[in-house]
PDB file of N, CA and C in Angstrom:
ATOM      1  N   MET A   1     -20.336 -10.742  13.941  1.00  0.00           N
ATOM      2  CA  MET A   1     -19.206 -10.090  14.574  1.00  0.00           C
ATOM      3  C   MET A   1     -18.820 -10.803  15.860  1.00  0.00           C
ATOM      4  N   PHE A   2     -19.835 -11.162  16.687  1.00  0.00           N
ATOM      5  CA  PHE A   2     -19.529 -11.748  17.987  1.00  0.00           C
ATOM      6  C   PHE A   2     -18.984 -13.172  17.860  1.00  0.00           C
ATOM      7  N   GLU A   3     -19.409 -13.916  16.809  1.00  0.00           N
ATOM      8  CA  GLU A   3     -18.874 -15.261  16.603  1.00  0.00           C
ATOM      9  C   GLU A   3     -17.399 -15.183  16.238  1.00  0.00           C
ATOM     10  N   ASN A   4     -17.062 -14.230  15.369  1.00  0.00           N
ATOM     11  CA  ASN A   4     -15.669 -14.028  14.984  1.00  0.00           C
ATOM     12  C   ASN A   4     -14.826 -13.639  16.183  1.00  0.00           C
ATOM     13  N   LEU A   5     -15.368 -12.768  17.016  1.00  0.00           N
ATOM     14  CA  LEU A   5     -14.654 -12.338  18.215  1.00  0.00           C
ATOM     15  C   LEU A   5     -14.415 -13.522  19.146  1.00  0.00           C
ATOM     16  N   GLN A   6     -15.409 -14.374  19.298  1.00  0.00           N
ATOM     17  CA  GLN A   6     -15.276 -15.540  20.171  1.00  0.00           C
ATOM     18  C   GLN A   6     -14.209 -16.492  19.641  1.00  0.00           C
ATOM     19  N   ASP A   7     -14.197 -16.730  18.336  1.00  0.00           N
ATOM     20  CA  ASP A   7     -13.202 -17.626  17.754  1.00  0.00           C
ATOM     21  C   ASP A   7     -11.788 -17.092  17.951  1.00  0.00           C
ATOM     22  N   ARG A   8     -11.627 -15.795  17.745  1.00  0.00           N
ATOM     23  CA  ARG A   8     -10.294 -15.205  17.859  1.00  0.00           C
ATOM     24  C   ARG A   8      -9.821 -15.131  19.303  1.00  0.00           C
ATOM     25  N   LEU A   9     -10.753 -14.934  20.231  1.00  0.00           N
ATOM     26  CA  LEU A   9     -10.375 -14.806  21.641  1.00  0.00           C
ATOM     27  C   LEU A   9      -9.985 -16.131  22.274  1.00  0.00           C
ATOM     28  N   SER A  10     -10.562 -17.220  21.808  1.00  0.00           N
ATOM     29  CA  SER A  10     -10.336 -18.499  22.478  1.00  0.00           C
ATOM     30  C   SER A  10      -8.849 -18.858  22.548  1.00  0.00           C
ATOM     31  N   GLY A  11      -8.096 -18.609  21.486  1.00  0.00           N
ATOM     32  CA  GLY A  11      -6.661 -18.888  21.512  1.00  0.00           C
ATOM     33  C   GLY A  11      -5.902 -17.941  22.428  1.00  0.00           C
ATOM     34  N   SER A  12      -6.279 -16.685  22.416  1.00  0.00           N
ATOM     35  CA  SER A  12      -5.589 -15.697  23.249  1.00  0.00           C
ATOM     36  C   SER A  12      -5.867 -15.898  24.729  1.00  0.00           C
ATOM     37  N   LEU A  13      -7.072 -16.341  25.061  1.00  0.00           N
ATOM     38  CA  LEU A  13      -7.432 -16.519  26.463  1.00  0.00           C
ATOM     39  C   LEU A  13      -6.649 -17.656  27.112  1.00  0.00           C
ATOM     40  N   ARG A  14      -6.207 -18.608  26.308  1.00  0.00           N
ATOM     41  CA  ARG A  14      -5.404 -19.702  26.863  1.00  0.00           C
ATOM     42  C   ARG A  14      -4.069 -19.183  27.404  1.00  0.00           C
ATOM     43  N   LYS A  15      -3.585 -18.105  26.814  1.00  0.00           N
ATOM     44  CA  LYS A  15      -2.291 -17.554  27.232  1.00  0.00           C
ATOM     45  C   LYS A  15      -2.339 -16.943  28.632  1.00  0.00           C
ATOM     46  N   ILE A  16      -3.525 -16.496  29.071  1.00  0.00           N
ATOM     47  CA  ILE A  16      -3.599 -15.872  30.395  1.00  0.00           C
ATOM     48  C   ILE A  16      -4.089 -16.845  31.464  1.00  0.00           C
ATOM     49  N   SER A  17      -4.264 -18.114  31.094  1.00  0.00           N
ATOM     50  CA  SER A  17      -4.714 -19.077  32.096  1.00  0.00           C
ATOM     51  C   SER A  17      -3.633 -19.284  33.147  1.00  0.00           C
ATOM     52  N   GLY A  18      -4.055 -19.506  34.365  1.00  0.00           N
ATOM     53  CA  GLY A  18      -3.128 -19.728  35.463  1.00  0.00           C
ATOM     54  C   GLY A  18      -2.662 -18.452  36.146  1.00  0.00           C
ATOM     55  N   GLN A  19      -3.095 -17.306  35.674  1.00  0.00           N
ATOM     56  CA  GLN A  19      -2.696 -16.036  36.279  1.00  0.00           C
ATOM     57  C   GLN A  19      -3.645 -15.701  37.433  1.00  0.00           C
ATOM     58  N   ALA A  20      -3.107 -15.203  38.518  1.00  0.00           N
ATOM     59  CA  ALA A  20      -3.929 -14.830  39.671  1.00  0.00           C
ATOM     60  C   ALA A  20      -4.459 -13.408  39.548  1.00  0.00           C
ATOM     61  N   ARG A  21      -3.848 -12.620  38.696  1.00  0.00           N
ATOM     62  CA  ARG A  21      -4.240 -11.227  38.515  1.00  0.00           C
ATOM     63  C   ARG A  21      -4.032 -10.867  37.046  1.00  0.00           C
ATOM     64  N   LEU A  22      -4.963 -10.105  36.503  1.00  0.00           N
ATOM     65  CA  LEU A  22      -4.817  -9.645  35.127  1.00  0.00           C
ATOM     66  C   LEU A  22      -3.908  -8.419  35.115  1.00  0.00           C
ATOM     67  N   THR A  23      -2.864  -8.486  34.308  1.00  0.00           N
ATOM     68  CA  THR A  23      -1.935  -7.359  34.185  1.00  0.00           C
ATOM     69  C   THR A  23      -1.907  -6.889  32.739  1.00  0.00           C
ATOM     70  N   ASP A  24      -1.320  -5.718  32.537  1.00  0.00           N
ATOM     71  CA  ASP A  24      -1.224  -5.163  31.184  1.00  0.00           C
ATOM     72  C   ASP A  24      -0.437  -6.093  30.272  1.00  0.00           C
ATOM     73  N   ASP A  25       0.601  -6.729  30.798  1.00  0.00           N
ATOM     74  CA  ASP A  25       1.429  -7.617  29.980  1.00  0.00           C
ATOM     75  C   ASP A  25       0.681  -8.872  29.547  1.00  0.00           C
ATOM     76  N   ASN A  26      -0.090  -9.483  30.470  1.00  0.00           N
ATOM     77  CA  ASN A  26      -0.705 -10.750  30.103  1.00  0.00           C
ATOM     78  C   ASN A  26      -2.025 -10.603  29.345  1.00  0.00           C
ATOM     79  N   ILE A  27      -2.566  -9.389  29.217  1.00  0.00           N
ATOM     80  CA  ILE A  27      -3.771  -9.215  28.408  1.00  0.00           C
ATOM     81  C   ILE A  27      -3.489  -8.487  27.092  1.00  0.00           C
ATOM     82  N   LYS A  28      -2.215  -8.150  26.852  1.00  0.00           N
ATOM     83  CA  LYS A  28      -1.844  -7.386  25.659  1.00  0.00           C
ATOM     84  C   LYS A  28      -2.240  -8.106  24.371  1.00  0.00           C
ATOM     85  N   ASP A  29      -1.932  -9.394  24.256  1.00  0.00           N
ATOM     86  CA  ASP A  29      -2.259 -10.147  23.046  1.00  0.00           C
ATOM     87  C   ASP A  29      -3.768 -10.297  22.869  1.00  0.00           C
ATOM     88  N   THR A  30      -4.464 -10.498  23.965  1.00  0.00           N
ATOM     89  CA  THR A  30      -5.906 -10.646  23.898  1.00  0.00           C
ATOM     90  C   THR A  30      -6.565  -9.341  23.460  1.00  0.00           C
ATOM     91  N   LEU A  31      -6.088  -8.224  23.972  1.00  0.00           N
ATOM     92  CA  LEU A  31      -6.619  -6.927  23.552  1.00  0.00           C
ATOM     93  C   LEU A  31      -6.345  -6.667  22.071  1.00  0.00           C
ATOM     94  N   ARG A  32      -5.196  -7.112  21.590  1.00  0.00           N
ATOM     95  CA  ARG A  32      -4.882  -6.957  20.167  1.00  0.00           C
ATOM     96  C   ARG A  32      -5.873  -7.748  19.311  1.00  0.00           C
ATOM     97  N   GLU A  33      -6.205  -8.959  19.755  1.00  0.00           N
ATOM     98  CA  GLU A  33      -7.180  -9.780  19.023  1.00  0.00           C
ATOM     99  C   GLU A  33      -8.557  -9.125  19.014  1.00  0.00           C
ATOM    100  N   VAL A  34      -8.963  -8.563  20.144  1.00  0.00           N
ATOM    101  CA  VAL A  34     -10.251  -7.871  20.224  1.00  0.00           C
ATOM    102  C   VAL A  34     -10.241  -6.682  19.278  1.00  0.00           C
ATOM    103  N   ARG A  35      -9.157  -5.917  19.290  1.00  0.00           N
ATOM    104  CA  ARG A  35      -9.046  -4.742  18.418  1.00  0.00           C
ATOM    105  C   ARG A  35      -9.160  -5.147  16.952  1.00  0.00           C
ATOM    106  N   MET A  36      -8.424  -6.187  16.554  1.00  0.00           N
ATOM    107  CA  MET A  36      -8.455  -6.618  15.160  1.00  0.00           C
ATOM    108  C   MET A  36      -9.840  -7.136  14.759  1.00  0.00           C
ATOM    109  N   ALA A  37     -10.491  -7.880  15.630  1.00  0.00           N
ATOM    110  CA  ALA A  37     -11.816  -8.411  15.324  1.00  0.00           C
ATOM    111  C   ALA A  37     -12.827  -7.285  15.150  1.00  0.00           C
ATOM    112  N   LEU A  38     -12.745  -6.261  15.992  1.00  0.00           N
ATOM    113  CA  LEU A  38     -13.674  -5.133  15.877  1.00  0.00           C
ATOM    114  C   LEU A  38     -13.414  -4.328  14.610  1.00  0.00           C
ATOM    115  N   LEU A  39     -12.154  -4.105  14.281  1.00  0.00           N
ATOM    116  CA  LEU A  39     -11.835  -3.359  13.065  1.00  0.00           C
ATOM    117  C   LEU A  39     -12.259  -4.134  11.820  1.00  0.00           C
ATOM    118  N   GLU A  40     -12.094  -5.459  11.833  1.00  0.00           N
ATOM    119  CA  GLU A  40     -12.528  -6.272  10.702  1.00  0.00           C
ATOM    120  C   GLU A  40     -14.044  -6.297  10.571  1.00  0.00           C
ATOM    121  N   ALA A  41     -14.743  -6.028  11.668  1.00  0.00           N
ATOM    122  CA  ALA A  41     -16.202  -5.966  11.653  1.00  0.00           C
ATOM    123  C   ALA A  41     -16.704  -4.561  11.328  1.00  0.00           C
ATOM    124  N   ASP A  42     -15.821  -3.708  10.834  1.00  0.00           N
ATOM    125  CA  ASP A  42     -16.149  -2.339  10.406  1.00  0.00           C
ATOM    126  C   ASP A  42     -16.578  -1.422  11.538  1.00  0.00           C
ATOM    127  N   VAL A  43     -16.068  -1.640  12.729  1.00  0.00           N
ATOM    128  CA  VAL A  43     -16.317  -0.710  13.828  1.00  0.00           C
ATOM    129  C   VAL A  43     -15.347   0.455  13.652  1.00  0.00           C
ATOM    130  N   ALA A  44     -15.830   1.662  13.854  1.00  0.00           N
ATOM    131  CA  ALA A  44     -15.007   2.863  13.647  1.00  0.00           C
ATOM    132  C   ALA A  44     -13.799   2.869  14.584  1.00  0.00           C
ATOM    133  N   LEU A  45     -12.676   3.339  14.077  1.00  0.00           N
ATOM    134  CA  LEU A  45     -11.426   3.346  14.840  1.00  0.00           C
ATOM    135  C   LEU A  45     -11.525   4.106  16.162  1.00  0.00           C
ATOM    136  N   PRO A  46     -12.133   5.310  16.217  1.00  0.00           N
ATOM    137  CA  PRO A  46     -12.234   5.992  17.523  1.00  0.00           C
ATOM    138  C   PRO A  46     -13.049   5.185  18.548  1.00  0.00           C
ATOM    139  N   VAL A  47     -14.065   4.480  18.078  1.00  0.00           N
ATOM    140  CA  VAL A  47     -14.871   3.647  18.984  1.00  0.00           C
ATOM    141  C   VAL A  47     -14.034   2.474  19.492  1.00  0.00           C
ATOM    142  N   VAL A  48     -13.259   1.872  18.601  1.00  0.00           N
ATOM    143  CA  VAL A  48     -12.404   0.747  18.994  1.00  0.00           C
ATOM    144  C   VAL A  48     -11.365   1.198  20.014  1.00  0.00           C
ATOM    145  N   LYS A  49     -10.745   2.348  19.772  1.00  0.00           N
ATOM    146  CA  LYS A  49      -9.733   2.859  20.714  1.00  0.00           C
ATOM    147  C   LYS A  49     -10.343   3.115  22.087  1.00  0.00           C
ATOM    148  N   ASP A  50     -11.516   3.737  22.114  1.00  0.00           N
ATOM    149  CA  ASP A  50     -12.207   4.006  23.381  1.00  0.00           C
ATOM    150  C   ASP A  50     -12.576   2.701  24.083  1.00  0.00           C
ATOM    151  N   PHE A  51     -13.065   1.739  23.317  1.00  0.00           N
ATOM    152  CA  PHE A  51     -13.462   0.454  23.880  1.00  0.00           C
ATOM    153  C   PHE A  51     -12.268  -0.289  24.472  1.00  0.00           C
ATOM    154  N   ILE A  52     -11.173  -0.360  23.726  1.00  0.00           N
ATOM    155  CA  ILE A  52      -9.977  -1.076  24.189  1.00  0.00           C
ATOM    156  C   ILE A  52      -9.409  -0.418  25.444  1.00  0.00           C
ATOM    157  N   GLU A  53      -9.384   0.903  25.469  1.00  0.00           N
ATOM    158  CA  GLU A  53      -8.877   1.602  26.656  1.00  0.00           C
ATOM    159  C   GLU A  53      -9.776   1.354  27.860  1.00  0.00           C
ATOM    160  N   GLY A  54     -11.079   1.312  27.644  1.00  0.00           N
ATOM    161  CA  GLY A  54     -12.012   1.007  28.731  1.00  0.00           C
ATOM    162  C   GLY A  54     -11.816  -0.396  29.273  1.00  0.00           C
ATOM    163  N   VAL A  55     -11.610  -1.360  28.362  1.00  0.00           N
ATOM    164  CA  VAL A  55     -11.365  -2.747  28.792  1.00  0.00           C
ATOM    165  C   VAL A  55     -10.061  -2.823  29.567  1.00  0.00           C
ATOM    166  N   ARG A  56      -9.025  -2.154  29.059  1.00  0.00           N
ATOM    167  CA  ARG A  56      -7.720  -2.178  29.744  1.00  0.00           C
ATOM    168  C   ARG A  56      -7.847  -1.615  31.158  1.00  0.00           C
ATOM    169  N   GLN A  57      -8.523  -0.490  31.303  1.00  0.00           N
ATOM    170  CA  GLN A  57      -8.660   0.125  32.625  1.00  0.00           C
ATOM    171  C   GLN A  57      -9.445  -0.759  33.578  1.00  0.00           C
ATOM    172  N   ARG A  58     -10.483  -1.413  33.077  1.00  0.00           N
ATOM    173  CA  ARG A  58     -11.285  -2.291  33.947  1.00  0.00           C
ATOM    174  C   ARG A  58     -10.548  -3.581  34.290  1.00  0.00           C
ATOM    175  N   ALA A  59      -9.782  -4.108  33.328  1.00  0.00           N
ATOM    176  CA  ALA A  59      -9.196  -5.441  33.499  1.00  0.00           C
ATOM    177  C   ALA A  59      -7.906  -5.436  34.322  1.00  0.00           C
ATOM    178  N   VAL A  60      -7.059  -4.444  34.119  1.00  0.00           N
ATOM    179  CA  VAL A  60      -5.754  -4.443  34.787  1.00  0.00           C
ATOM    180  C   VAL A  60      -5.972  -4.352  36.296  1.00  0.00           C
ATOM    181  N   GLY A  61      -5.393  -5.303  36.995  1.00  0.00           N
ATOM    182  CA  GLY A  61      -5.496  -5.337  38.445  1.00  0.00           C
ATOM    183  C   GLY A  61      -6.641  -6.187  38.967  1.00  0.00           C
ATOM    184  N   GLN A  62      -7.470  -6.714  38.062  1.00  0.00           N
ATOM    185  CA  GLN A  62      -8.588  -7.554  38.498  1.00  0.00           C
ATOM    186  C   GLN A  62      -8.046  -8.829  39.139  1.00  0.00           C
ATOM    187  N   GLU A  63      -8.564  -9.125  40.316  1.00  0.00           N
ATOM    188  CA  GLU A  63      -8.218 -10.376  40.982  1.00  0.00           C
ATOM    189  C   GLU A  63      -9.032 -11.513  40.356  1.00  0.00           C
ATOM    190  N   VAL A  64      -8.411 -12.664  40.184  1.00  0.00           N
ATOM    191  CA  VAL A  64      -9.101 -13.821  39.632  1.00  0.00           C
ATOM    192  C   VAL A  64      -9.476 -14.734  40.790  1.00  0.00           C
ATOM    193  N   GLN A  65     -10.770 -14.919  40.998  1.00  0.00           N
ATOM    194  CA  GLN A  65     -11.237 -15.786  42.074  1.00  0.00           C
ATOM    195  C   GLN A  65     -10.933 -17.233  41.725  1.00  0.00           C
ATOM    196  N   ARG A  66     -10.851 -18.062  42.742  1.00  0.00           N
ATOM    197  CA  ARG A  66     -10.523 -19.469  42.519  1.00  0.00           C
ATOM    198  C   ARG A  66     -11.575 -20.190  41.683  1.00  0.00           C
ATOM    199  N   SER A  67     -12.826 -19.753  41.776  1.00  0.00           N
ATOM    200  CA  SER A  67     -13.895 -20.432  41.046  1.00  0.00           C
ATOM    201  C   SER A  67     -13.954 -20.018  39.577  1.00  0.00           C
ATOM    202  N   LEU A  68     -13.196 -18.998  39.188  1.00  0.00           N
ATOM    203  CA  LEU A  68     -13.202 -18.512  37.811  1.00  0.00           C
ATOM    204  C   LEU A  68     -11.818 -18.653  37.185  1.00  0.00           C
ATOM    205  N   THR A  69     -11.803 -18.687  35.870  1.00  0.00           N
ATOM    206  CA  THR A  69     -10.534 -18.671  35.148  1.00  0.00           C
ATOM    207  C   THR A  69     -10.245 -17.228  34.727  1.00  0.00           C
ATOM    208  N   PRO A  70      -8.995 -16.904  34.440  1.00  0.00           N
ATOM    209  CA  PRO A  70      -8.691 -15.554  33.962  1.00  0.00           C
ATOM    210  C   PRO A  70      -9.464 -15.200  32.693  1.00  0.00           C
ATOM    211  N   GLY A  71      -9.683 -16.194  31.842  1.00  0.00           N
ATOM    212  CA  GLY A  71     -10.451 -15.965  30.625  1.00  0.00           C
ATOM    213  C   GLY A  71     -11.876 -15.543  30.918  1.00  0.00           C
ATOM    214  N   GLN A  72     -12.493 -16.176  31.901  1.00  0.00           N
ATOM    215  CA  GLN A  72     -13.862 -15.817  32.276  1.00  0.00           C
ATOM    216  C   GLN A  72     -13.929 -14.400  32.836  1.00  0.00           C
ATOM    217  N   VAL A  73     -12.949 -14.029  33.618  1.00  0.00           N
ATOM    218  CA  VAL A  73     -12.906 -12.674  34.173  1.00  0.00           C
ATOM    219  C   VAL A  73     -12.739 -11.663  33.043  1.00  0.00           C
ATOM    220  N   PHE A  74     -11.864 -11.959  32.086  1.00  0.00           N
ATOM    221  CA  PHE A  74     -11.637 -11.050  30.973  1.00  0.00           C
ATOM    222  C   PHE A  74     -12.887 -10.920  30.102  1.00  0.00           C
ATOM    223  N   VAL A  75     -13.552 -12.032  29.834  1.00  0.00           N
ATOM    224  CA  VAL A  75     -14.788 -11.994  29.037  1.00  0.00           C
ATOM    225  C   VAL A  75     -15.855 -11.164  29.739  1.00  0.00           C
ATOM    226  N   LYS A  76     -15.949 -11.264  31.057  1.00  0.00           N
ATOM    227  CA  LYS A  76     -16.906 -10.457  31.817  1.00  0.00           C
ATOM    228  C   LYS A  76     -16.582  -8.963  31.690  1.00  0.00           C
ATOM    229  N   VAL A  77     -15.307  -8.621  31.734  1.00  0.00           N
ATOM    230  CA  VAL A  77     -14.898  -7.224  31.577  1.00  0.00           C
ATOM    231  C   VAL A  77     -15.269  -6.727  30.179  1.00  0.00           C
ATOM    232  N   VAL A  78     -15.031  -7.543  29.160  1.00  0.00           N
ATOM    233  CA  VAL A  78     -15.389  -7.168  27.787  1.00  0.00           C
ATOM    234  C   VAL A  78     -16.898  -6.977  27.668  1.00  0.00           C
ATOM    235  N   GLN A  79     -17.673  -7.870  28.284  1.00  0.00           N
ATOM    236  CA  GLN A  79     -19.129  -7.745  28.243  1.00  0.00           C
ATOM    237  C   GLN A  79     -19.589  -6.446  28.905  1.00  0.00           C
ATOM    238  N   GLN A  80     -19.028  -6.123  30.062  1.00  0.00           N
ATOM    239  CA  GLN A  80     -19.410  -4.896  30.756  1.00  0.00           C
ATOM    240  C   GLN A  80     -19.064  -3.661  29.932  1.00  0.00           C
ATOM    241  N   GLU A  81     -17.929  -3.689  29.270  1.00  0.00           N
ATOM    242  CA  GLU A  81     -17.534  -2.536  28.455  1.00  0.00           C
ATOM    243  C   GLU A  81     -18.402  -2.433  27.195  1.00  0.00           C
ATOM    244  N   LEU A  82     -18.772  -3.567  26.605  1.00  0.00           N
ATOM    245  CA  LEU A  82     -19.693  -3.536  25.469  1.00  0.00           C
ATOM    246  C   LEU A  82     -21.030  -2.930  25.870  1.00  0.00           C
ATOM    247  N   GLU A  83     -21.512  -3.287  27.048  1.00  0.00           N
ATOM    248  CA  GLU A  83     -22.768  -2.715  27.541  1.00  0.00           C
ATOM    249  C   GLU A  83     -22.639  -1.210  27.747  1.00  0.00           C
ATOM    250  N   ARG A  84     -21.481  -0.765  28.216  1.00  0.00           N
ATOM    251  CA  ARG A  84     -21.282   0.662  28.415  1.00  0.00           C
ATOM    252  C   ARG A  84     -21.284   1.398  27.080  1.00  0.00           C
ATOM    253  N   VAL A  85     -20.569   0.856  26.098  1.00  0.00           N
ATOM    254  CA  VAL A  85     -20.439   1.521  24.813  1.00  0.00           C
ATOM    255  C   VAL A  85     -21.753   1.497  24.027  1.00  0.00           C
ATOM    256  N   MET A  86     -22.412   0.352  24.025  1.00  0.00           N
ATOM    257  CA  MET A  86     -23.624   0.197  23.213  1.00  0.00           C
ATOM    258  C   MET A  86     -24.882   0.673  23.934  1.00  0.00           C
ATOM    259  N   GLY A  87     -24.810   0.806  25.237  1.00  0.00           N
ATOM    260  CA  GLY A  87     -25.989   1.203  26.005  1.00  0.00           C
ATOM    261  C   GLY A  87     -26.647  -0.029  26.610  1.00  0.00           C
ATOM    262  N   GLU A  88     -27.112   0.105  27.827  1.00  0.00           N
ATOM    263  CA  GLU A  88     -27.678  -1.044  28.527  1.00  0.00           C
ATOM    264  C   GLU A  88     -29.148  -1.258  28.210  1.00  0.00           C
ATOM    265  N   GLY A  89     -29.859  -0.204  27.835  1.00  0.00           N
ATOM    266  CA  GLY A  89     -31.288  -0.322  27.593  1.00  0.00           C
ATOM    267  C   GLY A  89     -31.618  -0.358  26.118  1.00  0.00           C
ATOM    268  N   ASN A  90     -32.840  -0.722  25.816  1.00  0.00           N
ATOM    269  CA  ASN A  90     -33.333  -0.718  24.448  1.00  0.00           C
ATOM    270  C   ASN A  90     -34.025   0.606  24.167  1.00  0.00           C
ATOM    271  N   GLU A  91     -33.789   1.135  23.011  1.00  0.00           N
ATOM    272  CA  GLU A  91     -34.463   2.348  22.581  1.00  0.00           C
ATOM    273  C   GLU A  91     -35.502   1.957  21.539  1.00  0.00           C
ATOM    274  N   SER A  92     -36.706   2.469  21.695  1.00  0.00           N
ATOM    275  CA  SER A  92     -37.748   2.129  20.732  1.00  0.00           C
ATOM    276  C   SER A  92     -37.608   3.002  19.498  1.00  0.00           C
ATOM    277  N   LEU A  93     -38.044   2.459  18.381  1.00  0.00           N
ATOM    278  CA  LEU A  93     -38.022   3.175  17.126  1.00  0.00           C
ATOM    279  C   LEU A  93     -39.339   3.899  16.946  1.00  0.00           C
ATOM    280  N   ASN A  94     -39.307   5.139  16.575  1.00  0.00           N
ATOM    281  CA  ASN A  94     -40.525   5.905  16.354  1.00  0.00           C
ATOM    282  C   ASN A  94     -40.902   5.801  14.879  1.00  0.00           C
ATOM    283  N   LEU A  95     -41.806   4.900  14.590  1.00  0.00           N
ATOM    284  CA  LEU A  95     -42.260   4.717  13.219  1.00  0.00           C
ATOM    285  C   LEU A  95     -43.636   5.345  13.017  1.00  0.00           C
ATOM    286  N   ALA A  96     -43.923   6.408  13.766  1.00  0.00           N
ATOM    287  CA  ALA A  96     -45.229   7.057  13.702  1.00  0.00           C
ATOM    288  C   ALA A  96     -45.302   8.075  12.568  1.00  0.00           C
ATOM    289  N   THR A  97     -44.486   7.891  11.568  1.00  0.00           N
ATOM    290  CA  THR A  97     -44.530   8.793  10.425  1.00  0.00           C
ATOM    291  C   THR A  97     -45.583   8.306   9.445  1.00  0.00           C
ATOM    292  N   GLN A  98     -45.837   9.098   8.449  1.00  0.00           N
ATOM    293  CA  GLN A  98     -46.796   8.698   7.431  1.00  0.00           C
ATOM    294  C   GLN A  98     -46.183   7.547   6.637  1.00  0.00           C
ATOM    295  N   PRO A  99     -46.894   6.436   6.454  1.00  0.00           N
ATOM    296  CA  PRO A  99     -46.327   5.285   5.736  1.00  0.00           C
ATOM    297  C   PRO A  99     -45.931   5.662   4.315  1.00  0.00           C
ATOM    298  N   PRO A 100     -44.953   5.112   3.747  1.00  0.00           N
ATOM    299  CA  PRO A 100     -44.062   4.124   4.341  1.00  0.00           C
ATOM    300  C   PRO A 100     -42.938   4.782   5.143  1.00  0.00           C
ATOM    301  N   ALA A 101     -42.517   4.127   6.190  1.00  0.00           N
ATOM    302  CA  ALA A 101     -41.397   4.608   6.995  1.00  0.00           C
ATOM    303  C   ALA A 101     -40.113   4.144   6.323  1.00  0.00           C
ATOM    304  N   VAL A 102     -39.199   5.052   6.105  1.00  0.00           N
ATOM    305  CA  VAL A 102     -37.950   4.745   5.421  1.00  0.00           C
ATOM    306  C   VAL A 102     -36.831   4.715   6.456  1.00  0.00           C
ATOM    307  N   ILE A 103     -36.084   3.624   6.463  1.00  0.00           N
ATOM    308  CA  ILE A 103     -34.941   3.479   7.359  1.00  0.00           C
ATOM    309  C   ILE A 103     -33.706   3.269   6.502  1.00  0.00           C
ATOM    310  N   MET A 104     -32.723   4.131   6.662  1.00  0.00           N
ATOM    311  CA  MET A 104     -31.484   4.018   5.899  1.00  0.00           C
ATOM    312  C   MET A 104     -30.399   3.473   6.809  1.00  0.00           C
ATOM    313  N   MET A 105     -29.732   2.437   6.340  1.00  0.00           N
ATOM    314  CA  MET A 105     -28.629   1.850   7.104  1.00  0.00           C
ATOM    315  C   MET A 105     -27.364   2.009   6.272  1.00  0.00           C
ATOM    316  N   ALA A 106     -26.310   2.479   6.897  1.00  0.00           N
ATOM    317  CA  ALA A 106     -25.047   2.681   6.195  1.00  0.00           C
ATOM    318  C   ALA A 106     -23.915   2.170   7.059  1.00  0.00           C
ATOM    319  N   GLY A 107     -22.941   1.560   6.442  1.00  0.00           N
ATOM    320  CA  GLY A 107     -21.783   1.052   7.152  1.00  0.00           C
ATOM    321  C   GLY A 107     -20.532   1.783   6.713  1.00  0.00           C
ATOM    322  N   LEU A 108     -19.449   1.492   7.356  1.00  0.00           N
ATOM    323  CA  LEU A 108     -18.180   2.149   7.067  1.00  0.00           C
ATOM    324  C   LEU A 108     -17.729   1.854   5.638  1.00  0.00           C
ATOM    325  N   GLN A 109     -17.970   0.634   5.168  1.00  0.00           N
ATOM    326  CA  GLN A 109     -17.545   0.229   3.839  1.00  0.00           C
ATOM    327  C   GLN A 109     -18.642   0.388   2.782  1.00  0.00           C
ATOM    328  N   GLY A 110     -19.741   1.042   3.137  1.00  0.00           N
ATOM    329  CA  GLY A 110     -20.789   1.305   2.142  1.00  0.00           C
ATOM    330  C   GLY A 110     -22.050   0.590   2.341  1.00  0.00           C
TER     331      GLY A 110
END
C-alpha cells in the first residue's frame, strides 16, 4: 500500500513545489491522489474521509521552511496523521489461549 502511495504522490508533489505556504487549492490534487490510493488499498471509506480531513486541517496554512520543500512538509503531515489514525504504539497480541491460537484476518474485499 505504501509503495503505491509513494508512486502516486511523487507526481502530485511536484505541483506544489515552489509554494511558501500550503493552501487548500495547491494540495487538492495531492489529497485526491492519497484518497484514491487508500481506497484502492481497500481502506474503508469512513476511515479515508477522516484521514483526508485530518491531513487537510494539519496541512492548510503550514509554513514551508527554506530548508524543506513543500512536498517534504506535506509528507510529514501525512505521516503524522497516519500515526494518529493507526496509533503510535505497538499493541501486543495475547496468544495465551489453549493451542492452537486461531487468528482470523478479513478484508473489505474478502
